[in-house]
Amino acid sequence: MPRFVRTLAACWLISGVTAPAVAGQELPAPPQDFSVVRVEGQAVTLEWAHAVPEAPPDAYVVEGGFAPGETWATATLGGTATSATFVLANGVYFARLRAVHDGVPTAASEEIEVVVGTLRRPSAPEAVAALAIGSDVTVTWRNTYQGGAPQDVLLEVTGALRDAIAVPASGEVRFSGVPSGAYGVTLRARNTAGASEASPPVTVVVDGGTVEVVQTPGQSPDAPRLPVRFEDYSAARLAEFAARERLVEVVQGASSDFEAILLLKDWVAAQWPDSVPDPYPPWDAITILDWIREGRTGGFCAQYAQVFLQALAAIGIPARYVEVGQTDNPYAHFTTEVWSNHFNKWVLVDAHYNLHFERDGIPQSVLEVHDAFVRGQHEALDVVLGAVREGHPDPRDYPHRTAGLYYYVRYLLKADHVSAPNEPPADRYEDTVEWVDEHTVPWESSTVPSEYPHERLTRYETDDRALVEWSPNQVWITPERTGPLTFTLSLQHTVLQPARAEYRVIDDEGTAGPWQPQASGQITWTIGPRDRRLEVRGVNVRGIAGPVSAVAIVP
């Protein structure tokens, strides 16, 4: 490693000459957080952060001299570096850092003072933080080197107890069995030349706080569910469909999964006008589109639903088919219910009429539309029309703006026609589940005049709302304390076709760290002094992230 001495030939490595900045050219931002993080004998370690983490520069240049603003020598480092260690002779130095982009250096970082082997009082510790879990307290800080290197740190305590404790200059110290109360903490770095000024005080409250679940799904992980057989997101036929129709471009720019759902609905609605499917095409989106585009057939509600559901599956969004009916026609319409991670609920999204329903700004499920209709509350529903209207029925031409179609509701258990094409495409009696409640007269018992025979339509029925509203893509966290500041978080999930879990930590200022992948069913969280919350979500094989669950430090 280069040695910084007064003769230029023996200074830090001389960098190559960089191109001068062009007049008026806007330079990239200089490096951030340039600081001395360690001095051990003659070895000095510097650290910094990229100005733009996603776009590191081509190189970094460290400049150093013996007076502020002076440059006796430079050292060039790779653009991915965020630290460097130099062996320097005893003395006081001043250093700056520049990034280099396309041969052009940025402005310099803030200048720092480096003291090596010179007896001076230390500078005060920075970034002091304290955290209490139960009766255990951890204090952390960052040593600074604007003065001499610290030999130890004096931790001064006020409040419920008063004390001054000498601790190693390690940057972290832990205490157990601390009595309850509020404490003020300041630190002074010390060496044989004296003690630094006190760091700004921080307060820590010892009140038995622990980590608890603060955000979790509304059902248990083993809750029963409708046994719907969803499409395999990895099916080759779906990949072919997505590539041919450029579905990724259709949803590009969507700010949420629900916005992507509506974009796909509009795209499906634009593919053909409402017409009669004669002959009836197979339940395959590619074939349906080919036949309609070739003029071999048409398509009505079922074909819109099939193409829509398979388009959703191709990008990793689960959906299921729902057959609904009015009081004189129990199978009047066929539509799609989609799971929205954004709203954390099932949502009725109809590509045939190109609409969805909302109530007080919240998209409604099939069952919620049914409830509103049978309870005489359908006027409270807002019909939100899609952008594509030409060739589609106008819901205003229907009683109750199509809400009347949802008197009868039955859920198809088969939604995997691409993945399992050799099964019967639809078996109403054996492979659907009818919703029943006190507001709905079973079709076989109905006395409403109809051209359709009054007979039992399904073998299976349910009045269990939890069964119908079962939530996919959820994650449950069970925390267990395994150390003074360490918790093991065990995970359970209902993610359809999962790829991984991922987590991030939120600090005491509400700033979220990056999402970190987690392949196993457990996360070990060793809590830092500024950590306050940890969030977890599941991610499926198509990269779609589910709703967040969270644990946090609570009193």
XYZ file of N, CA, C and O in Angstrom, residues 39 120-126 141-145 148-156 164-173 186-197:
176
model
N -8.508 3.760 12.240
C -7.074 4.027 12.240
C -6.440 3.018 13.184
O -6.733 3.008 14.389
N -3.149 13.564 19.888
C -4.168 14.611 19.957
C -5.414 14.031 20.603
O -5.670 12.809 20.529
N -6.186 14.891 21.202
C -7.458 14.423 21.754
C -8.319 13.851 20.631
O -8.337 14.370 19.515
N -9.086 12.789 20.913
C -9.983 12.266 19.874
C -11.116 13.244 19.588
O -11.426 14.120 20.398
N -11.734 13.071 18.451
C -12.982 13.777 18.150
C -14.149 12.966 18.690
O -14.028 11.775 18.988
N -15.301 13.612 18.820
C -16.454 12.981 19.478
C -17.049 11.876 18.612
O -17.092 11.981 17.384
N -17.545 10.797 19.226
C -18.257 9.765 18.471
C -19.495 10.353 17.786
O -20.086 11.330 18.259
N -19.883 9.736 16.686
C -21.055 10.166 15.928
C -22.039 9.005 15.800
O -21.720 7.862 16.125
N -22.261 3.293 18.048
C -21.773 4.595 17.612
C -20.730 4.390 16.516
O -20.313 3.260 16.242
N -20.325 5.469 15.932
C -19.244 5.452 14.955
C -18.094 6.293 15.485
O -18.275 7.477 15.808
N -16.916 5.684 15.625
C -15.732 6.441 16.010
C -15.343 7.401 14.894
O -15.505 7.092 13.707
N -14.838 8.553 15.267
C -14.392 9.530 14.274
C -12.902 9.809 14.485
O -12.352 9.526 15.553
N -12.286 10.358 13.449
C -10.823 10.476 13.472
C -10.349 11.852 13.032
O -9.304 11.993 12.427
N -7.030 12.441 17.432
C -6.282 11.212 17.594
C -7.201 10.007 17.672
O -8.403 10.113 17.932
N -6.619 8.813 17.476
C -7.411 7.582 17.532
C -7.868 7.335 18.964
O -7.093 7.493 19.910
N -9.125 6.940 19.171
C -9.600 6.679 20.532
C -9.043 5.366 21.073
O -8.883 4.390 20.342
N -8.756 5.349 22.360
C -8.329 4.122 23.024
C -9.477 3.451 23.766
O -9.525 2.242 23.887
N -10.398 4.249 24.289
C -11.633 3.718 24.849
C -12.685 4.809 24.764
O -12.429 5.913 24.255
N -13.880 4.500 25.256
C -15.002 5.441 25.209
C -15.628 5.497 26.589
O -15.833 4.456 27.246
N -15.914 6.695 27.056
C -16.605 6.883 28.324
C -18.089 7.055 28.036
O -18.506 8.010 27.366
N -18.895 6.104 28.528
C -20.349 6.136 28.334
C -20.957 6.762 29.575
O -20.851 6.215 30.680
N -21.584 7.926 29.406
C -22.162 8.669 30.521
C -23.677 8.511 30.500
O -24.329 8.739 29.464
N -20.945 6.607 34.868
C -19.990 6.812 33.780
C -19.174 5.533 33.663
O -18.531 5.112 34.632
N -19.254 4.905 32.500
C -18.704 3.561 32.324
C -17.694 3.601 31.184
O -18.014 4.047 30.067
N -16.476 3.124 31.432
C -15.476 3.010 30.368
C -15.737 1.733 29.576
O -15.850 0.647 30.159
N -15.847 1.861 28.254
C -16.107 0.701 27.390
C -15.092 0.724 26.249
O -14.530 1.775 25.914
N -14.834 -0.426 25.608
C -13.905 -0.456 24.478
C -14.406 0.432 23.334
O -15.619 0.637 23.164
N -13.489 0.927 22.538
C -13.845 1.785 21.394
C -14.221 0.923 20.199
O -13.730 1.098 19.079
N -15.147 -0.024 20.436
C -15.507 -1.035 19.430
C -16.678 -0.630 18.556
O -16.983 -1.289 17.569
N -17.391 0.436 18.941
C -18.567 0.868 18.182
C -19.860 0.270 18.672
O -20.931 0.643 18.195
N -19.805 -0.667 19.625
C -21.033 -1.287 20.133
C -20.781 -1.851 21.517
O -19.728 -2.452 21.781
N -21.769 -1.692 22.423
C -21.689 -2.289 23.748
C -23.100 -2.667 24.177
O -24.078 -1.985 23.811
N -24.663 9.766 26.621
C -23.687 10.491 25.811
C -22.373 9.727 25.854
O -22.114 8.950 26.784
N -21.549 9.946 24.833
C -20.268 9.254 24.730
C -19.145 10.260 24.559
O -19.307 11.289 23.894
N -17.981 9.947 25.165
C -16.748 10.712 24.940
C -15.648 9.716 24.575
O -15.417 8.735 25.295
N -14.993 9.955 23.449
C -13.836 9.146 23.086
C -12.628 9.629 23.881
O -12.474 10.838 24.136
N -11.753 8.678 24.258
C -10.606 9.051 25.093
C -9.319 8.399 24.577
O -9.332 7.315 24.001
N -8.218 9.111 24.763
C -6.883 8.539 24.631
C -5.965 9.247 25.633
O -6.443 10.043 26.463
N -4.672 9.011 25.582
C -3.777 9.580 26.592
C -3.673 11.089 26.509
O -3.213 11.744 27.458
N -4.129 11.673 25.377
C -4.104 13.135 25.260
C -5.336 13.784 25.880
O -5.377 15.004 26.034
N -6.369 12.980 26.209
C -7.558 13.554 26.817
C -8.831 12.958 26.251
O -8.818 11.948 25.530
N -9.946 13.585 26.582
C -11.262 13.115 26.146
C -11.858 14.093 25.154
O -11.591 15.297 25.181
N -12.684 13.556 24.272
C -13.367 14.389 23.284
C -14.507 15.155 23.926
O -14.857 14.946 25.097
N -15.099 16.033 23.161
C -16.371 16.615 23.556
C -17.416 15.500 23.618
O -17.251 14.439 23.014
